[in-house]
Amino acid sequence: MTNSRLAVTAAAFGLASGLTLGGLSAFAGGDKVVFPENWDKGVLYSTVDRYDVKQYRELWSTAAAVEAARKGEPIPSGTVLTLVQYKAQLDAAGTPTKDDKGRFIKGDLIAYTVMEKRTGWGAEYPADLRNGEWEYQAFGADKKVNEKANLTACFQCHKPHEAQDFVISLAGLKGTVPGQMAAAPPPGPGVVSIANFLFGPESVTVAANAPITWHNTDGSPHQVTIRGAKVQRSSVILKGQTAQLSIADPGSYEYICGLHPQMKGKIEVK
Ligand code: HEC
Ligand SMILES: [Cu+2]
């Protein structure tokens, strides 16, 4: 009796909440990822200032993965990548304060997100969601699993990065993050600069089929994703890099950053 009532409730809830509940049962694989107690014994391979959420983030890797990536070899089974989220320290106006290198300053620890790769993992997932042999898990500052985390979203957001084994910060792991900024393209009607997690100007007007150029000045990667009947995605744009897209049909288009969906811009095609 109790069991069948539970089943009915779960089914009804599943209909109402769609992906989330489906996600919980489909992604029970997250339980395979235990808290990486030795995360800070590995390699700190990158830090990220997140202007959008006012966080300072550290990206840690097990040593063997850094070694493999720097030799151009595949990321080995047993790799654990730990993203540690801290609040950025803020001034009285709520703006992140910066150190003498212009970087955010670490405040309170908020949470950890972890991805772990092991031979044979992920085989049970549908192809449109599977991230190779990676599993994902989220932990609170207390190192306990964050039961409210939507693990489906981890798979969805990392999925477009299949060509780099789903590791968005792979350039950092390889140590190929460009230290020197490439020259910014000369200003023009279709040129957008990305700085501090903002597109500037926010709105551009271009002719049909004319190139629109984005130049990233942030330490964090970005990826332009234009919405419309046909979704267009740029490559992942690292610091100092540019990417170009063009649109054939006149109209108004909205776009976001595929990595930070709260970043928004507009394109008018005449
Ligand atoms: C909205 C898109 C998005 C979602 C959802 C997302 N990530 Fe990520 N993830 C990123 C971006 C972008 C980076 C690069 C670092 C940064 O900007 O913070 C990243 C980096 C990481 C890294 C460091 C290795 C790498 O791939 O660069 C780990 C570990 C990670 N994410 C785990 C998770 C886990 C676990 C979840 C789900 C709880 C998750 N992510 C959900 C966008 C996302
Ligand atoms: Cu972005």
Short mmCIF file of N, CA and C in Angstrom, two decimals, residues 6 21 33 37 41-43 50 53 57 59 150 160 182 188 205 210 217 224 230 234 239 261-262:
data_model
loop_
_atom_site.label_atom_id
_atom_site.label_comp_id
_atom_site.label_asym_id
_atom_site.label_seq_id
_atom_site.Cartn_x
_atom_site.Cartn_y
_atom_site.Cartn_z
N LEU A 6 3.49 5.75 -3.00
CA LEU A 6 4.75 6.43 -3.32
C LEU A 6 4.96 6.52 -4.82
N LEU A 21 13.01 15.84 -12.01
CA LEU A 21 12.84 14.57 -11.34
C LEU A 21 13.45 13.46 -12.19
N VAL A 33 30.53 9.56 -7.26
CA VAL A 33 31.57 10.56 -6.99
C VAL A 33 31.57 10.88 -5.49
N GLU A 37 38.60 14.34 -0.77
CA GLU A 37 39.23 14.88 0.44
C GLU A 37 40.60 15.53 0.16
N LYS A 41 45.66 18.72 -2.54
CA LYS A 41 46.99 18.10 -2.71
C LYS A 41 47.31 17.94 -4.20
N GLY A 42 46.34 18.28 -5.04
CA GLY A 42 46.54 18.17 -6.49
C GLY A 42 47.17 19.44 -7.04
N VAL A 43 46.80 19.78 -8.27
CA VAL A 43 47.37 20.94 -8.95
C VAL A 43 46.30 22.02 -9.12
N ARG A 50 34.49 35.36 -11.46
CA ARG A 50 33.16 35.34 -12.07
C ARG A 50 32.43 36.63 -11.70
N VAL A 53 28.44 36.28 -10.98
CA VAL A 53 27.93 35.80 -9.70
C VAL A 53 28.81 36.25 -8.53
N ARG A 57 36.87 31.56 -8.15
CA ARG A 57 36.86 30.10 -8.26
C ARG A 57 38.26 29.55 -8.47
N LEU A 59 40.30 26.06 -9.74
CA LEU A 59 40.13 24.80 -10.46
C LEU A 59 41.33 23.91 -10.15
N ASN A 150 20.98 20.16 -9.52
CA ASN A 150 20.40 19.56 -10.71
C ASN A 150 21.54 18.99 -11.57
N PRO A 160 28.20 20.41 -24.91
CA PRO A 160 28.73 20.98 -26.17
C PRO A 160 30.27 20.96 -26.25
N ALA A 182 45.80 39.03 -27.65
CA ALA A 182 45.89 39.38 -29.07
C ALA A 182 45.30 40.78 -29.22
N GLY A 188 34.09 48.67 -35.23
CA GLY A 188 33.31 48.71 -36.46
C GLY A 188 31.88 48.38 -36.11
N THR A 205 23.92 46.46 -35.05
CA THR A 205 23.13 46.38 -36.28
C THR A 205 24.09 46.06 -37.43
N ALA A 210 26.64 39.76 -43.11
CA ALA A 210 27.88 40.46 -42.73
C ALA A 210 28.41 39.84 -41.43
N THR A 217 38.00 39.78 -23.70
CA THR A 217 39.10 40.31 -22.89
C THR A 217 39.10 39.71 -21.48
N VAL A 224 29.38 32.53 -27.72
CA VAL A 224 28.16 33.19 -28.21
C VAL A 224 27.18 32.15 -28.74
N LYS A 230 17.12 28.70 -36.10
CA LYS A 230 18.29 27.83 -36.11
C LYS A 230 19.27 28.40 -35.09
N SER A 234 29.11 29.96 -31.45
CA SER A 234 30.50 30.23 -31.82
C SER A 234 31.38 29.16 -31.17
N LYS A 239 40.51 34.00 -23.58
CA LYS A 239 41.04 35.35 -23.40
C LYS A 239 41.90 35.77 -24.60
N PRO A 261 24.61 31.80 -19.17
CA PRO A 261 23.39 32.18 -19.89
C PRO A 261 22.78 33.53 -19.46
N GLN A 262 23.24 34.06 -18.33
CA GLN A 262 22.68 35.37 -17.94
C GLN A 262 23.32 36.52 -18.72
#
